[in-house]
C-alpha cells in the first residue's frame, strides 16, 4: 500500500532515454546542433523523480513538477543513452525536493534540483475543467 510518510531523504529513482532524432535539439526547436536537447534532459529528470515516487503516493494522488534548476553541461550525440537519477533531498508536507543528475555513460551531462508537489488528482482535474470552461 502506498504511504507518503515512508518517503525520506536518500531514496532515488532513475529513467533512461535513448538519444534519437526526435530528441535532438534540432528536432524539438531548442537549438541548431544535433545533440540531446535540454528539454529532453528535463523530461528524463522528471521521469526519474516520478519513478522515485512510484509506490509512495496515496491512491488518487499524483505528483506535479513545479520547479527545476538544472544545468546542462555536456553535449550528447545521437545513439547514446542518457540516464537521469533523482534522489530525495527533502520532504516538506506535500513538497518533495530532489537532487538530480544525468549521465550519457561518458560524461555527467547535467545536474541540479527539482521540486514536485503531491496533489489530489480529482481536485486538480476539476481545476483544469473549470479553467477550460472559462476560456474565451
Short mmCIF file of C-alpha atoms in Angstrom, two decimals:
data_model
loop_
_atom_site.label_atom_id
_atom_site.label_comp_id
_atom_site.label_asym_id
_atom_site.label_seq_id
_atom_site.Cartn_x
_atom_site.Cartn_y
_atom_site.Cartn_z
CA UNK A 1 0.00 0.00 0.00
CA UNK A 2 1.26 3.47 -0.89
CA UNK A 3 2.44 5.56 2.02
CA UNK A 4 3.86 9.04 1.56
CA UNK A 5 5.02 9.02 5.20
CA UNK A 6 7.63 6.41 4.22
CA UNK A 7 9.22 8.76 1.69
CA UNK A 8 12.54 10.04 3.04
CA UNK A 9 15.78 11.67 2.02
CA UNK A 10 18.13 9.35 0.18
CA UNK A 11 15.54 7.39 -1.81
CA UNK A 12 16.10 7.61 -5.56
CA UNK A 13 14.63 6.79 -8.93
CA UNK A 14 16.01 6.60 -12.45
CA UNK A 15 14.90 6.98 -16.03
CA UNK A 16 16.77 6.31 -19.26
CA UNK A 17 16.32 7.71 -22.77
CA UNK A 18 17.98 6.70 -25.99
CA UNK A 19 19.11 9.78 -27.92
CA UNK A 20 17.15 9.55 -31.18
CA UNK A 21 16.40 12.04 -33.95
CA UNK A 22 13.20 13.06 -32.15
CA UNK A 23 15.16 14.00 -29.02
CA UNK A 24 17.73 16.22 -30.72
CA UNK A 25 17.80 19.99 -30.22
CA UNK A 26 17.37 20.41 -33.98
CA UNK A 27 14.10 18.46 -33.86
CA UNK A 28 12.49 19.98 -30.75
CA UNK A 29 13.43 23.56 -31.62
CA UNK A 30 15.89 24.20 -28.82
CA UNK A 31 18.96 24.73 -30.98
CA UNK A 32 20.70 24.17 -34.28
CA UNK A 33 23.17 21.48 -33.28
CA UNK A 34 22.20 17.78 -33.50
CA UNK A 35 22.71 16.87 -29.83
CA UNK A 36 20.42 15.74 -26.99
CA UNK A 37 18.03 18.61 -26.34
CA UNK A 38 17.81 20.36 -22.98
CA UNK A 39 14.00 19.89 -22.90
CA UNK A 40 14.61 16.15 -23.24
CA UNK A 41 17.07 16.29 -20.34
CA UNK A 42 14.34 17.92 -18.27
CA UNK A 43 11.88 15.20 -19.32
CA UNK A 44 14.34 12.49 -18.24
CA UNK A 45 14.90 14.20 -14.89
CA UNK A 46 11.16 14.50 -14.26
CA UNK A 47 10.67 10.84 -15.23
CA UNK A 48 13.35 9.84 -12.70
CA UNK A 49 11.55 11.81 -9.96
CA UNK A 50 8.23 10.18 -10.90
CA UNK A 51 9.97 6.79 -10.75
CA UNK A 52 11.27 7.62 -7.27
CA UNK A 53 7.75 8.42 -6.03
CA UNK A 54 6.22 5.28 -7.52
CA UNK A 55 4.62 3.27 -4.76
CA UNK A 56 4.64 6.10 -2.21
CA UNK A 57 1.72 8.23 -3.39
CA UNK A 58 -1.69 7.64 -1.83
CA UNK A 59 -4.39 6.36 -4.16
CA UNK A 60 -5.97 9.20 -6.11
CA UNK A 61 -2.88 11.42 -5.91
CA UNK A 62 -0.26 12.47 -8.44
CA UNK A 63 2.92 14.49 -8.35
CA UNK A 64 3.39 17.62 -10.42
CA UNK A 65 6.70 19.23 -11.28
CA UNK A 66 6.72 22.83 -10.03
CA UNK A 67 10.37 23.88 -10.10
CA UNK A 68 13.58 22.96 -11.91
CA UNK A 69 17.05 24.41 -11.51
CA UNK A 70 19.19 22.34 -13.86
CA UNK A 71 22.44 22.92 -15.69
CA UNK A 72 23.03 21.09 -18.99
CA UNK A 73 26.83 20.90 -19.14
CA UNK A 74 27.87 18.39 -21.78
CA UNK A 75 26.58 17.52 -25.27
CA UNK A 76 25.36 14.03 -26.11
CA UNK A 77 25.24 12.79 -29.71
CA UNK A 78 22.62 10.53 -31.25
CA UNK A 79 22.81 6.86 -30.29
CA UNK A 80 23.84 7.33 -26.67
CA UNK A 81 21.59 6.51 -23.72
CA UNK A 82 21.02 9.23 -21.14
CA UNK A 83 20.25 8.07 -17.61
CA UNK A 84 18.80 10.51 -15.10
CA UNK A 85 18.74 10.00 -11.34
CA UNK A 86 16.54 11.84 -8.85
CA UNK A 87 17.35 11.47 -5.15
CA UNK A 88 15.03 12.80 -2.47
CA UNK A 89 16.74 15.73 -0.76
CA UNK A 90 13.84 16.79 1.47
CA UNK A 91 10.18 16.15 2.18
CA UNK A 92 8.11 19.06 3.47
CA UNK A 93 4.47 18.01 3.62
CA UNK A 94 3.30 17.75 0.00
CA UNK A 95 6.55 19.26 -1.37
CA UNK A 96 9.33 16.88 -2.37
CA UNK A 97 12.73 18.28 -3.42
CA UNK A 98 15.21 16.16 -5.35
CA UNK A 99 18.89 16.37 -6.18
CA UNK A 100 19.08 15.39 -9.85
CA UNK A 101 21.81 14.40 -12.26
CA UNK A 102 22.18 12.77 -15.66
CA UNK A 103 24.92 10.94 -17.49
CA UNK A 104 25.39 9.66 -21.02
CA UNK A 105 27.75 6.86 -20.00
CA UNK A 106 30.78 9.02 -20.75
CA UNK A 107 30.12 12.33 -19.01
CA UNK A 108 27.87 13.78 -16.38
CA UNK A 109 25.71 15.91 -18.69
CA UNK A 110 23.52 17.74 -16.20
CA UNK A 111 22.67 18.30 -12.56
CA UNK A 112 20.59 20.45 -10.25
CA UNK A 113 17.42 20.33 -8.19
CA UNK A 114 13.79 19.54 -8.95
CA UNK A 115 10.68 20.07 -6.82
CA UNK A 116 7.36 18.26 -7.11
CA UNK A 117 4.08 18.77 -5.26
CA UNK A 118 1.68 15.97 -4.36
CA UNK A 119 -1.90 16.77 -5.41
CA UNK A 120 -5.32 15.16 -5.14
CA UNK A 121 -5.93 14.11 -8.76
CA UNK A 122 -9.71 14.67 -8.75
CA UNK A 123 -9.39 18.17 -7.28
CA UNK A 124 -6.65 19.05 -9.73
CA UNK A 125 -8.64 17.80 -12.71
CA UNK A 126 -11.66 19.81 -11.51
CA UNK A 127 -9.48 22.95 -11.54
CA UNK A 128 -8.40 22.17 -15.09
CA UNK A 129 -12.00 21.61 -16.18
CA UNK A 130 -13.08 24.92 -14.61
CA UNK A 131 -10.24 26.76 -16.32
CA UNK A 132 -11.06 25.15 -19.67
CA UNK A 133 -14.73 26.12 -19.30
CA UNK A 134 -13.79 29.76 -18.68
CA UNK A 135 -11.70 30.09 -21.85
CA UNK A 136 -12.97 32.92 -24.04
#
